[in-house]
PDB file of C-alpha atoms and ligand atoms in Angstrom:
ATOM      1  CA  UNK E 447      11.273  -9.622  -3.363  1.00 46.00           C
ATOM      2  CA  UNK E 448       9.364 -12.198  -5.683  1.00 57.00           C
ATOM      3  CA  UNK E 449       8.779 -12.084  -9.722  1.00 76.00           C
ATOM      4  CA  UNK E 450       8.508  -9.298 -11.087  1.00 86.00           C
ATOM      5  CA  UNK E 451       5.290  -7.549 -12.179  1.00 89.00           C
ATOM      6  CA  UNK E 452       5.745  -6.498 -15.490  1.00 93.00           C
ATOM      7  CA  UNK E 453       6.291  -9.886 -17.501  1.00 86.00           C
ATOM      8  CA  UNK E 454       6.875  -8.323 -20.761  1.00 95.00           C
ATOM      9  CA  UNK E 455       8.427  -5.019 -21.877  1.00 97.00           C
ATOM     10  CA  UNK E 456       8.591  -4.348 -25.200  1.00 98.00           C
ATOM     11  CA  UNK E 457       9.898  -1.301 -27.278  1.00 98.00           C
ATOM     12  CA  UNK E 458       8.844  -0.243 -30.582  1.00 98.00           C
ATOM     13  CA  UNK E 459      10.633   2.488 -32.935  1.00 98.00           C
ATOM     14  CA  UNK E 460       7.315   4.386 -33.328  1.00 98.00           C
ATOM     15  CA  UNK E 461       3.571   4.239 -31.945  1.00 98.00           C
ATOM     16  CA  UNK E 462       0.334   6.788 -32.478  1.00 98.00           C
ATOM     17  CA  UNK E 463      -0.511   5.854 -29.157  1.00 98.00           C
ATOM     18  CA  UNK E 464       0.950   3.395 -26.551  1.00 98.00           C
ATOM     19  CA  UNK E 465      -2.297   3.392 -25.000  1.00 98.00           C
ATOM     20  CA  UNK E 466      -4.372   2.694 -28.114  1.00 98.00           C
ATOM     21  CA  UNK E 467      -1.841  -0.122 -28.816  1.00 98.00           C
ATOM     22  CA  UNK E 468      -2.088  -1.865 -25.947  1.00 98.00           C
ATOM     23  CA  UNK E 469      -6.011  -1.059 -26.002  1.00 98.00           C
ATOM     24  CA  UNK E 470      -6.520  -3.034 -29.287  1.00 97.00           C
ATOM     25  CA  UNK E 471      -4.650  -5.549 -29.244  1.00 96.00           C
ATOM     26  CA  UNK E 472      -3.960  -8.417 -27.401  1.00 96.00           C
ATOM     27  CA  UNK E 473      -1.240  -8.631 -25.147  1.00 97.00           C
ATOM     28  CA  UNK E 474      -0.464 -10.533 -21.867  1.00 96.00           C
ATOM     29  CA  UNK E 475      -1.158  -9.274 -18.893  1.00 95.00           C
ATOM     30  CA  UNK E 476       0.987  -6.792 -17.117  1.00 94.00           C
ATOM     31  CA  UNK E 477       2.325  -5.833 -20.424  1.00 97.00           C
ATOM     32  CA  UNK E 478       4.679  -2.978 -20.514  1.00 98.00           C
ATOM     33  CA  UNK E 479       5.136  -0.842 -24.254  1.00 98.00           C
ATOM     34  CA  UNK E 480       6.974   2.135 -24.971  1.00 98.00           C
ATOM     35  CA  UNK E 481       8.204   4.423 -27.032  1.00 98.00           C
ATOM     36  CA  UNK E 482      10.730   7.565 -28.272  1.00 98.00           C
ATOM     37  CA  UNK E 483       8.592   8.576 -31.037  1.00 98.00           C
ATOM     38  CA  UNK E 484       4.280   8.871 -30.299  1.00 98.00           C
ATOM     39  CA  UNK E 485       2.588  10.397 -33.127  1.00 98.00           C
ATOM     40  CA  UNK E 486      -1.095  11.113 -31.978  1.00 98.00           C
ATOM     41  CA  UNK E 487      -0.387  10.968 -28.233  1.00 98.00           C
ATOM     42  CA  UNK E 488      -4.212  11.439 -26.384  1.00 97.00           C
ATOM     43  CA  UNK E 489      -5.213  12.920 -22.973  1.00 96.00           C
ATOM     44  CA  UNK E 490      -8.394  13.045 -22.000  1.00 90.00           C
ATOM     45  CA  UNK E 491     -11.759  13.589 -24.140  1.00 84.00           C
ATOM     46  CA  UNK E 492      -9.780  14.780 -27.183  1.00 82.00           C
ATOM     47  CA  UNK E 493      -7.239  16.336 -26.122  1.00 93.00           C
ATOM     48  CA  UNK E 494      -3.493  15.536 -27.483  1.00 96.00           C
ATOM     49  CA  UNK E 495      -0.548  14.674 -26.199  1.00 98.00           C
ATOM     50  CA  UNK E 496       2.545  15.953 -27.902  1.00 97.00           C
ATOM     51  CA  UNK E 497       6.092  13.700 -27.570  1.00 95.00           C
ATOM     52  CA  UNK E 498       8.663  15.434 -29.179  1.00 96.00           C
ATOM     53  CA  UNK E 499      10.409  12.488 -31.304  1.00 97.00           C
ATOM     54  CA  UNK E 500      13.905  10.876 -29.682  1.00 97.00           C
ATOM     55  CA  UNK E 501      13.186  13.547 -26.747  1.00 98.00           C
ATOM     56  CA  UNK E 502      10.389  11.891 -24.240  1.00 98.00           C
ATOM     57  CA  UNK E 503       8.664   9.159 -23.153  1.00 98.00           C
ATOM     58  CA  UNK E 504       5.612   7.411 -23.902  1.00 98.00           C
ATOM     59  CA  UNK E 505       5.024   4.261 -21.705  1.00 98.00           C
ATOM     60  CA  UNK E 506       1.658   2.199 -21.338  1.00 98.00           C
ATOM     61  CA  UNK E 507       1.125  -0.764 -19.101  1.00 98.00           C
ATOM     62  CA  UNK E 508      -2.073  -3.110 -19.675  1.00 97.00           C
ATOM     63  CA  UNK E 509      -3.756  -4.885 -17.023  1.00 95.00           C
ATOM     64  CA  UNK E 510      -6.075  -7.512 -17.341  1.00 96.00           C
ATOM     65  CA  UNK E 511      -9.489  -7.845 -15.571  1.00 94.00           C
ATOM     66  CA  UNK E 512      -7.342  -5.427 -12.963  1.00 91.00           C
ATOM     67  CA  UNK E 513      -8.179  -6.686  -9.093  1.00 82.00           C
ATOM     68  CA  UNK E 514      -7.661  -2.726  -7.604  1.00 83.00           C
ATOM     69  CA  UNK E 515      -9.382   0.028  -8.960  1.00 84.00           C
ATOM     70  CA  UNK E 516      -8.059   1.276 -11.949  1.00 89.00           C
ATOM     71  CA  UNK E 517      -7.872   5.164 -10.189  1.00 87.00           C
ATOM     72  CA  UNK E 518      -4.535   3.533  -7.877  1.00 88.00           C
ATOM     73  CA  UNK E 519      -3.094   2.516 -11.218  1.00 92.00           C
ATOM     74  CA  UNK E 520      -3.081   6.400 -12.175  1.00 93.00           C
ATOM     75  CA  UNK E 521      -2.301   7.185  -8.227  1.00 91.00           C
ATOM     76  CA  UNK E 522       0.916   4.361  -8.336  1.00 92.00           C
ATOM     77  CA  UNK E 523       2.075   6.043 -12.292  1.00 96.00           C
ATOM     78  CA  UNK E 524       2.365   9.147 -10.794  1.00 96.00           C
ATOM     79  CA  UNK E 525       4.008   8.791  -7.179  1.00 95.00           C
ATOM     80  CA  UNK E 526       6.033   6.622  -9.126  1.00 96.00           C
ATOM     81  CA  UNK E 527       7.062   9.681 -11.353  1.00 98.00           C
ATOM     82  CA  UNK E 528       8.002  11.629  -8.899  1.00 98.00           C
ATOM     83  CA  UNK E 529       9.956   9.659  -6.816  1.00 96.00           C
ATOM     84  CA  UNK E 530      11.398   9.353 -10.088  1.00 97.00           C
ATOM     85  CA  UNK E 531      11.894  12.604 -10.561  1.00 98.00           C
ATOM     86  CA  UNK E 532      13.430  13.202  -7.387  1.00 97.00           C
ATOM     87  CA  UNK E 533      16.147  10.819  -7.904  1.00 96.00           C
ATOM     88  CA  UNK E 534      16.969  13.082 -11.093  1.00 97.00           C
ATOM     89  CA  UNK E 535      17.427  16.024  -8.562  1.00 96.00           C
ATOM     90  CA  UNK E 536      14.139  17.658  -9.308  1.00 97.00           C
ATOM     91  CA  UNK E 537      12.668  19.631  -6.514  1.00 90.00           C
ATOM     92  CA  UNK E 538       8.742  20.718  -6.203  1.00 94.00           C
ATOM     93  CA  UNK E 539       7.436  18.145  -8.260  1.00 97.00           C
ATOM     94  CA  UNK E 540       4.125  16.955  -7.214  1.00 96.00           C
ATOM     95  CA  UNK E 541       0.722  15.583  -8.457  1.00 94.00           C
ATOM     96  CA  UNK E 542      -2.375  17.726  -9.728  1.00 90.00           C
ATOM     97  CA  UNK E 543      -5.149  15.718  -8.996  1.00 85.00           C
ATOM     98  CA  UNK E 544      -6.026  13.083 -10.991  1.00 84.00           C
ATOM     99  CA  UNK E 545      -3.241  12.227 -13.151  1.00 90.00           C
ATOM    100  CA  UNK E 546      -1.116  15.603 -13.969  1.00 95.00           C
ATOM    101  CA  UNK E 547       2.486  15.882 -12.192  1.00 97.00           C
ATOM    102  CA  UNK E 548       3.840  19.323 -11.870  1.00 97.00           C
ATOM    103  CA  UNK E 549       7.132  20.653 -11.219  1.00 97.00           C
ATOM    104  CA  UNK E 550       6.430  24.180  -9.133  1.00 95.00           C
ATOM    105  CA  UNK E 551       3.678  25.467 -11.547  1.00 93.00           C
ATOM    106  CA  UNK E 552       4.480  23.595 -15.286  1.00 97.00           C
ATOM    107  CA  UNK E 553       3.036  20.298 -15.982  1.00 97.00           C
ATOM    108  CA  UNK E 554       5.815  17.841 -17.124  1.00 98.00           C
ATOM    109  CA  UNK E 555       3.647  14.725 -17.126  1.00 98.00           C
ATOM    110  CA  UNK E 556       0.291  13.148 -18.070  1.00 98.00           C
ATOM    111  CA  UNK E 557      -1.200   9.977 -17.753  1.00 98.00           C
ATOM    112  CA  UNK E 558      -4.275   8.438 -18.562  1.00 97.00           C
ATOM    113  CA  UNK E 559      -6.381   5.351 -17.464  1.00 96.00           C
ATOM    114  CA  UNK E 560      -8.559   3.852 -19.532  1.00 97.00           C
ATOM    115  CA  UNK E 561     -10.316   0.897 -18.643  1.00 96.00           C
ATOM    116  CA  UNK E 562     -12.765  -1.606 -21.136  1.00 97.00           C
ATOM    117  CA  UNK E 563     -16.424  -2.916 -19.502  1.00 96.00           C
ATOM    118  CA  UNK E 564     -17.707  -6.351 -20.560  1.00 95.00           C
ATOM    119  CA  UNK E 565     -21.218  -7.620 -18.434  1.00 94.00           C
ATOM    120  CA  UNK E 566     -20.895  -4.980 -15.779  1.00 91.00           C
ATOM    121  CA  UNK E 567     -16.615  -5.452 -15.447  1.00 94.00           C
ATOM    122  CA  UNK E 568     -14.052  -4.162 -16.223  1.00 96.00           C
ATOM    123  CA  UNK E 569     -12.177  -6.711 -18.294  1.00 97.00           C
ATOM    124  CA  UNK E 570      -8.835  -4.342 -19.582  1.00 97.00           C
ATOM    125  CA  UNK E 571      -7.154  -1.277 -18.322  1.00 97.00           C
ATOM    126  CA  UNK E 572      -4.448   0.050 -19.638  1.00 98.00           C
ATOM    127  CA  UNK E 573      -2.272   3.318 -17.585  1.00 98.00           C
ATOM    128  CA  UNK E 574       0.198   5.529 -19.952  1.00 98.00           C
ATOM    129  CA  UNK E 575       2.360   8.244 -19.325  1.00 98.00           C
ATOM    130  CA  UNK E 576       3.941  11.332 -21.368  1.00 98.00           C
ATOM    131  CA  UNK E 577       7.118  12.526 -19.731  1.00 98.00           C
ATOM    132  CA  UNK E 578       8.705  15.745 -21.139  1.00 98.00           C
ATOM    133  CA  UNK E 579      12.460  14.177 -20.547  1.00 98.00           C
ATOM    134  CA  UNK E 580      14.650  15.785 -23.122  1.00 98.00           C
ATOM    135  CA  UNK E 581      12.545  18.285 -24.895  1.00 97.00           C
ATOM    136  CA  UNK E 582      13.603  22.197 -24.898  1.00 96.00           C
ATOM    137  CA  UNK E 583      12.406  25.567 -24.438  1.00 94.00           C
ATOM    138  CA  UNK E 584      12.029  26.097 -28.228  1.00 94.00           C
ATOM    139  CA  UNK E 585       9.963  22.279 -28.572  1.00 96.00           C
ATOM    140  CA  UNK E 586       8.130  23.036 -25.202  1.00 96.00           C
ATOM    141  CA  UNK E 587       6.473  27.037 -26.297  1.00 94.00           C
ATOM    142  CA  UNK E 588       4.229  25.062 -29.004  1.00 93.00           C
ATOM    143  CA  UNK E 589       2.126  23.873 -26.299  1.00 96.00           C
ATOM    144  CA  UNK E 590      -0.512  26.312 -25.069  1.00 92.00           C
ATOM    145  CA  UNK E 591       0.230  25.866 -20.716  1.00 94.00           C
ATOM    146  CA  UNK E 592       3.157  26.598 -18.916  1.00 96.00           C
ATOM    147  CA  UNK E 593       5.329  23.504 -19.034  1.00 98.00           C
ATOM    148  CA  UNK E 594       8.621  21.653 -18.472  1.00 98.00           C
ATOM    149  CA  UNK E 595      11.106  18.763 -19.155  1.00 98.00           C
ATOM    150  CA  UNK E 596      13.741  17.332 -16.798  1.00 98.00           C
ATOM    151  CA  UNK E 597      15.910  18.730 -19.515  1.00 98.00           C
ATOM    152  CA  UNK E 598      15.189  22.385 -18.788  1.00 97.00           C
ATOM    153  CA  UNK E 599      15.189  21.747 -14.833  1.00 97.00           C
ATOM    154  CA  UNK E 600      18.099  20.214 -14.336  1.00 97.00           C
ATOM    155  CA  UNK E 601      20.116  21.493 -17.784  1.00 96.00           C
ATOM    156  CA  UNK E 602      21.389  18.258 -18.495  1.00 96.00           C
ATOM    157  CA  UNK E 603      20.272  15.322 -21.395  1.00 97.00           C
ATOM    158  CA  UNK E 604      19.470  11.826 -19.489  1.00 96.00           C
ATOM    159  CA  UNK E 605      19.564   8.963 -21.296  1.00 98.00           C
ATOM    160  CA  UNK E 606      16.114   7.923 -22.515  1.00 98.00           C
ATOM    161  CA  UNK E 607      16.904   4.231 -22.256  1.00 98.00           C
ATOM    162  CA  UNK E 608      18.569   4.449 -18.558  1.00 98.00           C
ATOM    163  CA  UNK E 609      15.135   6.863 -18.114  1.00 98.00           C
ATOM    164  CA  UNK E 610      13.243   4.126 -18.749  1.00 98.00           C
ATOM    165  CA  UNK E 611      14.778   1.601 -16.190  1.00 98.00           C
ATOM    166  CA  UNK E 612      14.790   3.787 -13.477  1.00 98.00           C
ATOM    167  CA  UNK E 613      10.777   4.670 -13.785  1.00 98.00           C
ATOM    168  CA  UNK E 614       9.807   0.405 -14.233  1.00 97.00           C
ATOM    169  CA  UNK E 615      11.832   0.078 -11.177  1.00 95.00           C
ATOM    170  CA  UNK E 616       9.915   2.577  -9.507  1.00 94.00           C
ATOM    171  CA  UNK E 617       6.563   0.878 -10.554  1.00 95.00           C
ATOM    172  CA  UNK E 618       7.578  -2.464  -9.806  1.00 92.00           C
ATOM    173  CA  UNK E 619       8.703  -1.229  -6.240  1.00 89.00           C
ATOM    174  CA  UNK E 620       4.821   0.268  -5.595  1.00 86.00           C
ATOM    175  CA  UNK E 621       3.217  -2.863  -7.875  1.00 84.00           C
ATOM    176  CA  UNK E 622       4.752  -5.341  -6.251  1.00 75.00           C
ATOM    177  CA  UNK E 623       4.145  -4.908  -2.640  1.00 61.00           C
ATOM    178  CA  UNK E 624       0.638  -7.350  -2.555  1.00 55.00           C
ATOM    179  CA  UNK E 625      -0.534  -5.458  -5.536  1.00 59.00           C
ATOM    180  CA  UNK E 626      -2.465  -3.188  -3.316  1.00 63.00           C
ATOM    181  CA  UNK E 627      -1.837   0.411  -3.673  1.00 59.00           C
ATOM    182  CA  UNK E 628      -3.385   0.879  -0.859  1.00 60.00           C
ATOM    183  CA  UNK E 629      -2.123  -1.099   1.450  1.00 61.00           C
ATOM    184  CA  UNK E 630       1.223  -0.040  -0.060  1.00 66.00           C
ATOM    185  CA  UNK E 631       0.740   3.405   1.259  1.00 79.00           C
ATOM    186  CA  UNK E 632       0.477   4.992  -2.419  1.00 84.00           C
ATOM    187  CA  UNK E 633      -2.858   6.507  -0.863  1.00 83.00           C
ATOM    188  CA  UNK E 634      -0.706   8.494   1.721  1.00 85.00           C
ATOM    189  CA  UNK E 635       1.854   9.238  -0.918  1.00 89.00           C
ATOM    190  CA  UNK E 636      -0.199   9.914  -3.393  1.00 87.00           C
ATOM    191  CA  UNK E 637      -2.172  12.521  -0.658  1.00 85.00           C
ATOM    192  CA  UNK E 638       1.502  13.668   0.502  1.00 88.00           C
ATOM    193  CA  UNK E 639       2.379  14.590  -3.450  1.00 93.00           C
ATOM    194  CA  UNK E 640      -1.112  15.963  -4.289  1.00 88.00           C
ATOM    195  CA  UNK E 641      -1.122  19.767  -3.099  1.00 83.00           C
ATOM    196  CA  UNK E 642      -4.954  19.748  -2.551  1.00 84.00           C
ATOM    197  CA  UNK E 643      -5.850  18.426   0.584  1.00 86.00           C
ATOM    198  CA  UNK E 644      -7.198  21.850   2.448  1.00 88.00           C
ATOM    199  CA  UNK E 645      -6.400  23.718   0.229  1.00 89.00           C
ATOM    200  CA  UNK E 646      -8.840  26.244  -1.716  1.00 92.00           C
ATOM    201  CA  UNK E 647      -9.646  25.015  -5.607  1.00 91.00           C
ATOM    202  CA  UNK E 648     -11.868  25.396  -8.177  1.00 92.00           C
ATOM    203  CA  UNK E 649     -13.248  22.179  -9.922  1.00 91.00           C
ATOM    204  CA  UNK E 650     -14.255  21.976 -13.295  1.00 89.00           C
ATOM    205  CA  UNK E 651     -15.768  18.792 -14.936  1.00 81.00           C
ATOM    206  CA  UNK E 652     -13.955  17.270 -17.869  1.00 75.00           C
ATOM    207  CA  UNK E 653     -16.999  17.936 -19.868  1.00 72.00           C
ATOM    208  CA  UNK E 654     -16.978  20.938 -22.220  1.00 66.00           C
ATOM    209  CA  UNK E 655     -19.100  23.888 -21.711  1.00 72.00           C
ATOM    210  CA  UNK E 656     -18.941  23.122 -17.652  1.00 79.00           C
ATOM    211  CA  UNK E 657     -18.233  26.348 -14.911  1.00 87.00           C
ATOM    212  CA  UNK E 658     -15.602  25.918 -12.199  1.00 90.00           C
ATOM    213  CA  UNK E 659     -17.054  25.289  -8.601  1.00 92.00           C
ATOM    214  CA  UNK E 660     -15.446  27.036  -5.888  1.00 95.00           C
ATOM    215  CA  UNK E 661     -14.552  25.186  -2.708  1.00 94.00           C
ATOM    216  CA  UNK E 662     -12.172  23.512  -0.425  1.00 94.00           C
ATOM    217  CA  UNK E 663     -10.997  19.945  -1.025  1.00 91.00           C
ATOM    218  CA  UNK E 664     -11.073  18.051   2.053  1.00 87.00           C
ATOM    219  CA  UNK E 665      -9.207  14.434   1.682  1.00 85.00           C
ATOM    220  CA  UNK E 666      -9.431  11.340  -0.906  1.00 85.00           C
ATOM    221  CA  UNK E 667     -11.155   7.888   0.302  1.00 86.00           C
ATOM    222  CA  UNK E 668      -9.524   4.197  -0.734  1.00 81.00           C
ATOM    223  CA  UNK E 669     -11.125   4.164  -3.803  1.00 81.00           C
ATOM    224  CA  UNK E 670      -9.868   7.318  -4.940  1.00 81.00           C
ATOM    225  CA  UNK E 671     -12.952   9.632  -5.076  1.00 87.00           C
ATOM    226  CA  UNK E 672     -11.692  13.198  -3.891  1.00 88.00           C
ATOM    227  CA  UNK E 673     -14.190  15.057  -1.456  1.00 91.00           C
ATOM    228  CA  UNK E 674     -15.093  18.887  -2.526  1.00 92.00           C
ATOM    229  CA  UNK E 675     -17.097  21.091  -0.188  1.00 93.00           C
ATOM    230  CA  UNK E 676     -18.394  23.866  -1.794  1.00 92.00           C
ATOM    231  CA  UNK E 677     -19.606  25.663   1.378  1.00 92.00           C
ATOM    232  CA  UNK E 678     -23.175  24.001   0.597  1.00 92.00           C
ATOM    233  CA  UNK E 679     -22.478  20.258   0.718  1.00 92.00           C
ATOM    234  CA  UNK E 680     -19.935  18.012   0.322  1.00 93.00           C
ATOM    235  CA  UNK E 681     -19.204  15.699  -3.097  1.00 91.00           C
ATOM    236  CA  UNK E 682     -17.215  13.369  -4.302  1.00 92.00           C
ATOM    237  CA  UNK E 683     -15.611  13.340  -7.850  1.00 90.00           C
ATOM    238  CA  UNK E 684     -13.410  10.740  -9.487  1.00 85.00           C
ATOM    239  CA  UNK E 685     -12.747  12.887 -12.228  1.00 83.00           C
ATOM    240  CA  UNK E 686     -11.816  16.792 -13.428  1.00 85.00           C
ATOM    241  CA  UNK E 687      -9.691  19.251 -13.335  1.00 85.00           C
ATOM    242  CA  UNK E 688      -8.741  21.208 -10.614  1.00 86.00           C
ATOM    243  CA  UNK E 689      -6.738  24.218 -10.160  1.00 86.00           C
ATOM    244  CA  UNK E 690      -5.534  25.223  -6.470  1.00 84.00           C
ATOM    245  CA  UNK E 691      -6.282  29.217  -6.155  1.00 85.00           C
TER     246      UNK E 691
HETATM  247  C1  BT5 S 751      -3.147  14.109 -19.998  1.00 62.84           C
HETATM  248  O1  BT5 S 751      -4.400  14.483 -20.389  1.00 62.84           O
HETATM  249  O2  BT5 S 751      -2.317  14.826 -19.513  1.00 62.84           O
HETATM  250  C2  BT5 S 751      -2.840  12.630 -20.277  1.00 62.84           C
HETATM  251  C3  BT5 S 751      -1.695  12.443 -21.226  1.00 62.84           C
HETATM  252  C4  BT5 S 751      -1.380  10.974 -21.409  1.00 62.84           C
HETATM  253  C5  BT5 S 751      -0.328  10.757 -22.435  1.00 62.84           C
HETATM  254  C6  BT5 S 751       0.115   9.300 -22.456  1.00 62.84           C
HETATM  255  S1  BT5 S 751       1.538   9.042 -23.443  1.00 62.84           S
HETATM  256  C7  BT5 S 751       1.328   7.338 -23.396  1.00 62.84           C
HETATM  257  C8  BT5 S 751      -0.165   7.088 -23.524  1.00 62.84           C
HETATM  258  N1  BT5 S 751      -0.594   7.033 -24.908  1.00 62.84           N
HETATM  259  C9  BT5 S 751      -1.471   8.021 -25.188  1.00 62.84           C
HETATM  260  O3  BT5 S 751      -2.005   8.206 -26.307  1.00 62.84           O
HETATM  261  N2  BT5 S 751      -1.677   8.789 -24.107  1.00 62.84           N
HETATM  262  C10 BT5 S 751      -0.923   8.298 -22.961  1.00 62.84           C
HETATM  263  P1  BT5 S 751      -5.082  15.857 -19.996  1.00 62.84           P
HETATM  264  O4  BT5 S 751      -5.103  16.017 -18.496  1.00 62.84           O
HETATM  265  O5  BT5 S 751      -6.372  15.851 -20.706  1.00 62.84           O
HETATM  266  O6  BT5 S 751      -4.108  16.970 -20.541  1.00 62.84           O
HETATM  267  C11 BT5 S 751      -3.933  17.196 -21.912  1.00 62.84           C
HETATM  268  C12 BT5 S 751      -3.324  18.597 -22.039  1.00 62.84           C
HETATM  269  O7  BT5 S 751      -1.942  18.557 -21.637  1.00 62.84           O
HETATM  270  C13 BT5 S 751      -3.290  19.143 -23.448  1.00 62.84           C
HETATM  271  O8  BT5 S 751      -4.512  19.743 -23.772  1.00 62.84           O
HETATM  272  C14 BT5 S 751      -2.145  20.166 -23.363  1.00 62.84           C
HETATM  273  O9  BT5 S 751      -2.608  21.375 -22.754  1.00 62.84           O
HETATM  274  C15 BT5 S 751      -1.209  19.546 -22.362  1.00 62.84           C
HETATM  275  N3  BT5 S 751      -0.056  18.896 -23.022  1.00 62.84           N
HETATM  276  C16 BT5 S 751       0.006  18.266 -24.220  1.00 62.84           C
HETATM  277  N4  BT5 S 751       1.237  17.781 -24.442  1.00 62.84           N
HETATM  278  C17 BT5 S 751       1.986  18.119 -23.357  1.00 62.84           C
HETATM  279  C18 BT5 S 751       3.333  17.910 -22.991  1.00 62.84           C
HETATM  280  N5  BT5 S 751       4.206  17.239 -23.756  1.00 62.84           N
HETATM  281  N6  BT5 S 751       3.751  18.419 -21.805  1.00 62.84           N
HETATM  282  C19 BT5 S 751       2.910  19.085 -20.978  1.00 62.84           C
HETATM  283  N7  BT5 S 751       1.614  19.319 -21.277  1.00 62.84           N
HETATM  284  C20 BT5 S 751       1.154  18.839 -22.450  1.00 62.84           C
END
């Protein structure tokens, strides 16, 4: 099976954000860094991530000067997850398009990319993920969307630290095969998991202030772009968030 991918996994007691850590500092490549307890968790533009301290997960990985495109490091995070999930006994989990998982219609995982340019490259990118593992009804009803844990799923407590083994086995299982998501078949997974292919959806871009589109979406290419026809043409987006009507 070869070395692993992820050299270095480190834990620390508390973190504002994995992914600002691992952002702004230097650490090896392939870097893994987690925590119980993130204090000013981020999503994307400014939104915020809430943990929940001693209940879930935050885990970032950092990847220098990255040699796939850093949209399979999302797509391999999140059919990673819910594999993951599965495993757990979790049924209906899959992947809103580009880096939500769902069980049936609550979000129970984010992750974000985020990738640094130097001379027209991209010389850093560093993938984290929230997981709502432990957390409960009465932590859950602060946030404003319907949501979930693996806690209220499956009404049992998992151990955050066995949690945590189970998922970097997962990634190393998808990293490691060339280091090609796509040749790996995360593409078809990540396709498989992501209820959008056909299906009707509006699009909205990330920006604020934007209107949905209305439209069908009709696959994803290798380098991740999904393909929206709005009855008037066909685009591609990389980004934004869609909602399957
Ligand atoms: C995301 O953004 O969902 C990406 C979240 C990434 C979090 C990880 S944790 C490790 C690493 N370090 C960081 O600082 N961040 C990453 P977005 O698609 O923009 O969704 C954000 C929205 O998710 C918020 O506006 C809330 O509506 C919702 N949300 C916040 N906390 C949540 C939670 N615990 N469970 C479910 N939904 C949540």
């Amino acid at each position: 099976m070869g070395d692993r991918i992820f050299h270095k996994i480190i834990y620390t007691d508390s973190s504002e954000s994995t992914n600002s850590d691992l952002l702004t500092s230097s650490y090896e490549d392939k870097t893994i860094l987690y925590t119980f307890n993130q204090t000013k968790g981020r999503g994307r533009l400014d939104r915020s991530w809430e943990n929940f301290k001693d209940k879930n997960v935050a885990l970032s990985a950092v990847f220098l000067e990255p040699e796939i495109n850093p949209v399979w490091l999302t797509a391999v995070f999140s059919v990673s997850l819910v594999e993951c999930l599965m495993k757990y006994g979790l049924n209906d989990c899959w992947i809103k398009w580009p880096n939500d998982v769902f069980v049936k219609d609550c979000k129970i995982s984010g992750i974000l990319t985020e990738s640094q340019w130097y001379n027209g490259r991209i010389i850093k990118s560093v993938t984290g993920i929230g997981i709502n593992v432990n957390s409960d009804k009465n932590d859950l009803i602060s946030i404003e969307r319907p949501v979930t844990s693996i806690y209220k799923e499956i009404e049992k407590k998992i151990d955050l630290n066995d949690f945590i083994i189970n998922y970097i086995e997962m990634l190393e299982k998808y990293f490691k095969i060339n280091y090609n998501p796509v040749m790996a078949g995360i593409k078809e997974k990540w396709m498989e998991y992501s209820r959008v292919i056909g299906r009707n959806a509006s699009l909205t871009e990330i920006t604020k202030g934007s209107t949905p589109v209305f439209g069908t979406v009709s696959h994803i290419d290798d380098d991740g772009y999904l393909y929206f026809n709005d009855g008037k043409s066909v685009f591609k987006v990389i980004t934004g968030d869609i909602n399957i009507l």
